[in-house]
Amino acid sequence: MRTLCASTLIGEFFVIGFAGLVAMKSDDLSSATVWTVCGIGMLLSVLLCGVITRPGGVQLGWALQVVLVASGFVVPTMFILGLVFGGLWWASVHYGRKIDEAKARWAAQEAAQAPASG
């Protein structure tokens, strides 16, 4: 699960940065505001890569997905990109857990067979 989720989060890192460049064109927002908010989002996406397997890591990832969709109020394209990354996040968590379960089953089968063949 960690690899799939981290890949999604790194993709979000770049999307948040590019959204910041688009938000810079807004006359309503200062550069400092845009880069403070985007910088925090980018930092969180990278930090989440390290804590994704810890308790609450997946929930923090979901919170980031909600914020990503909500950023569509500033950069309308982010509504679409936020939903796309929300789907990628769901798939990363869902299929990542299935892969982890399959690896655990395989490791258990290997461990059970090792004494019999040795």
PDB file of C-alpha atoms in Angstrom:
ATOM      1  CA  MET A   1       0.000   0.000   0.000  1.00  0.00           C
ATOM      2  CA  ARG A   2       2.815   2.346   0.847  1.00  0.00           C
ATOM      3  CA  THR A   3       4.242   2.417  -2.682  1.00  0.00           C
ATOM      4  CA  LEU A   4       0.925   3.081  -4.408  1.00  0.00           C
ATOM      5  CA  CYS A   5      -0.129   5.765  -1.927  1.00  0.00           C
ATOM      6  CA  ALA A   6       3.268   7.457  -2.023  1.00  0.00           C
ATOM      7  CA  SER A   7       3.127   7.557  -5.829  1.00  0.00           C
ATOM      8  CA  THR A   8      -0.255   9.273  -5.676  1.00  0.00           C
ATOM      9  CA  LEU A   9       0.984  11.757  -3.079  1.00  0.00           C
ATOM     10  CA  ILE A  10       4.060  12.657  -5.124  1.00  0.00           C
ATOM     11  CA  GLY A  11       1.806  13.263  -8.126  1.00  0.00           C
ATOM     12  CA  GLU A  12      -0.280  15.559  -5.943  1.00  0.00           C
ATOM     13  CA  PHE A  13       2.874  17.402  -4.898  1.00  0.00           C
ATOM     14  CA  PHE A  14       3.405  18.457  -8.512  1.00  0.00           C
ATOM     15  CA  VAL A  15      -0.277  19.214  -9.140  1.00  0.00           C
ATOM     16  CA  ILE A  16      -0.398  21.483  -6.082  1.00  0.00           C
ATOM     17  CA  GLY A  17       2.694  23.302  -7.315  1.00  0.00           C
ATOM     18  CA  PHE A  18       1.236  23.801 -10.789  1.00  0.00           C
ATOM     19  CA  ALA A  19      -2.067  24.934  -9.270  1.00  0.00           C
ATOM     20  CA  GLY A  20      -0.070  27.542  -7.356  1.00  0.00           C
ATOM     21  CA  LEU A  21       1.318  28.867 -10.615  1.00  0.00           C
ATOM     22  CA  VAL A  22      -2.207  29.165 -12.001  1.00  0.00           C
ATOM     23  CA  ALA A  23      -3.487  30.798  -8.792  1.00  0.00           C
ATOM     24  CA  MET A  24      -0.760  33.434  -9.110  1.00  0.00           C
ATOM     25  CA  LYS A  25      -2.710  34.938 -12.002  1.00  0.00           C
ATOM     26  CA  SER A  26      -5.580  35.788  -9.662  1.00  0.00           C
ATOM     27  CA  ASP A  27      -5.744  39.448  -8.719  1.00  0.00           C
ATOM     28  CA  ASP A  28      -7.529  38.552  -5.469  1.00  0.00           C
ATOM     29  CA  LEU A  29      -4.617  36.607  -3.983  1.00  0.00           C
ATOM     30  CA  SER A  30      -1.156  37.746  -3.010  1.00  0.00           C
ATOM     31  CA  SER A  31       1.905  35.738  -3.971  1.00  0.00           C
ATOM     32  CA  ALA A  32       2.676  35.165  -0.303  1.00  0.00           C
ATOM     33  CA  THR A  33      -0.770  33.707   0.332  1.00  0.00           C
ATOM     34  CA  VAL A  34      -0.650  31.437  -2.700  1.00  0.00           C
ATOM     35  CA  TRP A  35       2.798  30.061  -1.926  1.00  0.00           C
ATOM     36  CA  THR A  36       2.143  29.699   1.790  1.00  0.00           C
ATOM     37  CA  VAL A  37      -0.961  27.613   1.145  1.00  0.00           C
ATOM     38  CA  CYS A  38       0.609  25.663  -1.730  1.00  0.00           C
ATOM     39  CA  GLY A  39       3.835  25.166   0.204  1.00  0.00           C
ATOM     40  CA  ILE A  40       1.954  23.711   3.158  1.00  0.00           C
ATOM     41  CA  GLY A  41      -0.002  21.411   0.827  1.00  0.00           C
ATOM     42  CA  MET A  42       3.140  20.297  -0.977  1.00  0.00           C
ATOM     43  CA  LEU A  43       4.961  19.690   2.308  1.00  0.00           C
ATOM     44  CA  LEU A  44       2.036  17.675   3.672  1.00  0.00           C
ATOM     45  CA  SER A  45       1.905  15.522   0.551  1.00  0.00           C
ATOM     46  CA  VAL A  46       5.588  14.632   0.947  1.00  0.00           C
ATOM     47  CA  LEU A  47       5.372  14.089   4.716  1.00  0.00           C
ATOM     48  CA  LEU A  48       2.357  11.827   4.273  1.00  0.00           C
ATOM     49  CA  CYS A  49       4.518   9.495   2.181  1.00  0.00           C
ATOM     50  CA  GLY A  50       6.434   8.658   5.343  1.00  0.00           C
ATOM     51  CA  VAL A  51       3.483   8.165   7.684  1.00  0.00           C
ATOM     52  CA  ILE A  52       1.000   6.462   5.388  1.00  0.00           C
ATOM     53  CA  THR A  53       1.292   3.080   7.139  1.00  0.00           C
ATOM     54  CA  ARG A  54       0.957   4.556  10.619  1.00  0.00           C
ATOM     55  CA  PRO A  55      -2.386   4.913  12.380  1.00  0.00           C
ATOM     56  CA  GLY A  56      -4.312   7.827  10.903  1.00  0.00           C
ATOM     57  CA  GLY A  57      -2.088   8.105   7.834  1.00  0.00           C
ATOM     58  CA  VAL A  58      -4.778   7.061   5.380  1.00  0.00           C
ATOM     59  CA  GLN A  59      -7.281   9.413   7.024  1.00  0.00           C
ATOM     60  CA  LEU A  60      -4.846  12.313   6.679  1.00  0.00           C
ATOM     61  CA  GLY A  61      -4.518  11.363   3.023  1.00  0.00           C
ATOM     62  CA  TRP A  62      -8.291  11.557   2.647  1.00  0.00           C
ATOM     63  CA  ALA A  63      -8.248  14.999   4.298  1.00  0.00           C
ATOM     64  CA  LEU A  64      -5.679  16.121   1.728  1.00  0.00           C
ATOM     65  CA  GLN A  65      -7.962  14.833  -1.039  1.00  0.00           C
ATOM     66  CA  VAL A  66     -10.859  16.914   0.322  1.00  0.00           C
ATOM     67  CA  VAL A  67      -8.656  20.023   0.452  1.00  0.00           C
ATOM     68  CA  LEU A  68      -7.482  19.331  -3.093  1.00  0.00           C
ATOM     69  CA  VAL A  69     -11.076  19.246  -4.358  1.00  0.00           C
ATOM     70  CA  ALA A  70     -11.963  22.347  -2.326  1.00  0.00           C
ATOM     71  CA  SER A  71      -9.080  24.211  -3.942  1.00  0.00           C
ATOM     72  CA  GLY A  72     -11.278  24.225  -7.023  1.00  0.00           C
ATOM     73  CA  PHE A  73     -12.923  27.340  -5.602  1.00  0.00           C
ATOM     74  CA  VAL A  74      -9.656  29.154  -6.323  1.00  0.00           C
ATOM     75  CA  VAL A  75      -8.516  27.243  -9.434  1.00  0.00           C
ATOM     76  CA  PRO A  76     -11.613  25.680 -11.060  1.00  0.00           C
ATOM     77  CA  THR A  77      -9.632  22.956 -12.829  1.00  0.00           C
ATOM     78  CA  MET A  78      -8.769  21.579  -9.406  1.00  0.00           C
ATOM     79  CA  PHE A  79     -12.343  20.326  -9.010  1.00  0.00           C
ATOM     80  CA  ILE A  80     -11.624  17.842 -11.789  1.00  0.00           C
ATOM     81  CA  LEU A  81      -8.039  17.108 -10.785  1.00  0.00           C
ATOM     82  CA  GLY A  82      -9.073  16.748  -7.149  1.00  0.00           C
ATOM     83  CA  LEU A  83     -11.694  14.172  -8.082  1.00  0.00           C
ATOM     84  CA  VAL A  84      -9.198  12.333 -10.285  1.00  0.00           C
ATOM     85  CA  PHE A  85      -6.648  12.203  -7.482  1.00  0.00           C
ATOM     86  CA  GLY A  86      -9.377  11.227  -5.020  1.00  0.00           C
ATOM     87  CA  GLY A  87     -10.102   8.234  -7.262  1.00  0.00           C
ATOM     88  CA  LEU A  88      -6.403   7.450  -7.489  1.00  0.00           C
ATOM     89  CA  TRP A  89      -6.148   7.691  -3.706  1.00  0.00           C
ATOM     90  CA  TRP A  90      -9.054   5.285  -3.259  1.00  0.00           C
ATOM     91  CA  ALA A  91      -7.496   2.845  -5.739  1.00  0.00           C
ATOM     92  CA  SER A  92      -4.088   3.141  -4.054  1.00  0.00           C
ATOM     93  CA  VAL A  93      -5.527   2.362  -0.634  1.00  0.00           C
ATOM     94  CA  HIS A  94      -7.924  -0.347  -1.842  1.00  0.00           C
ATOM     95  CA  TYR A  95      -5.585  -2.250  -4.132  1.00  0.00           C
ATOM     96  CA  GLY A  96      -2.551  -1.555  -1.968  1.00  0.00           C
ATOM     97  CA  ARG A  97      -4.225  -3.336   0.943  1.00  0.00           C
ATOM     98  CA  LYS A  98      -5.122  -6.257  -1.323  1.00  0.00           C
ATOM     99  CA  ILE A  99      -1.503  -6.498  -2.481  1.00  0.00           C
ATOM    100  CA  ASP A 100      -0.272  -6.366   1.136  1.00  0.00           C
ATOM    101  CA  GLU A 101      -2.698  -9.159   2.091  1.00  0.00           C
ATOM    102  CA  ALA A 102      -1.552 -11.285  -0.851  1.00  0.00           C
ATOM    103  CA  LYS A 103       2.104 -10.742   0.105  1.00  0.00           C
ATOM    104  CA  ALA A 104       1.350 -11.760   3.697  1.00  0.00           C
ATOM    105  CA  ARG A 105      -0.432 -14.928   2.518  1.00  0.00           C
ATOM    106  CA  TRP A 106       2.471 -15.756   0.212  1.00  0.00           C
ATOM    107  CA  ALA A 107       5.012 -15.194   3.004  1.00  0.00           C
ATOM    108  CA  ALA A 108       2.985 -17.422   5.340  1.00  0.00           C
ATOM    109  CA  GLN A 109       2.840 -20.170   2.718  1.00  0.00           C
ATOM    110  CA  GLU A 110       6.590 -19.882   2.147  1.00  0.00           C
ATOM    111  CA  ALA A 111       7.232 -20.065   5.894  1.00  0.00           C
ATOM    112  CA  ALA A 112       4.978 -23.122   6.217  1.00  0.00           C
ATOM    113  CA  GLN A 113       6.730 -24.902   3.348  1.00  0.00           C
ATOM    114  CA  ALA A 114      10.290 -24.047   4.417  1.00  0.00           C
ATOM    115  CA  PRO A 115      10.553 -26.547   7.333  1.00  0.00           C
ATOM    116  CA  ALA A 116       8.990 -29.307   5.223  1.00  0.00           C
ATOM    117  CA  SER A 117      11.569 -28.936   2.453  1.00  0.00           C
ATOM    118  CA  GLY A 118      14.547 -28.335   4.759  1.00  0.00           C
TER     119      GLY A 118
END
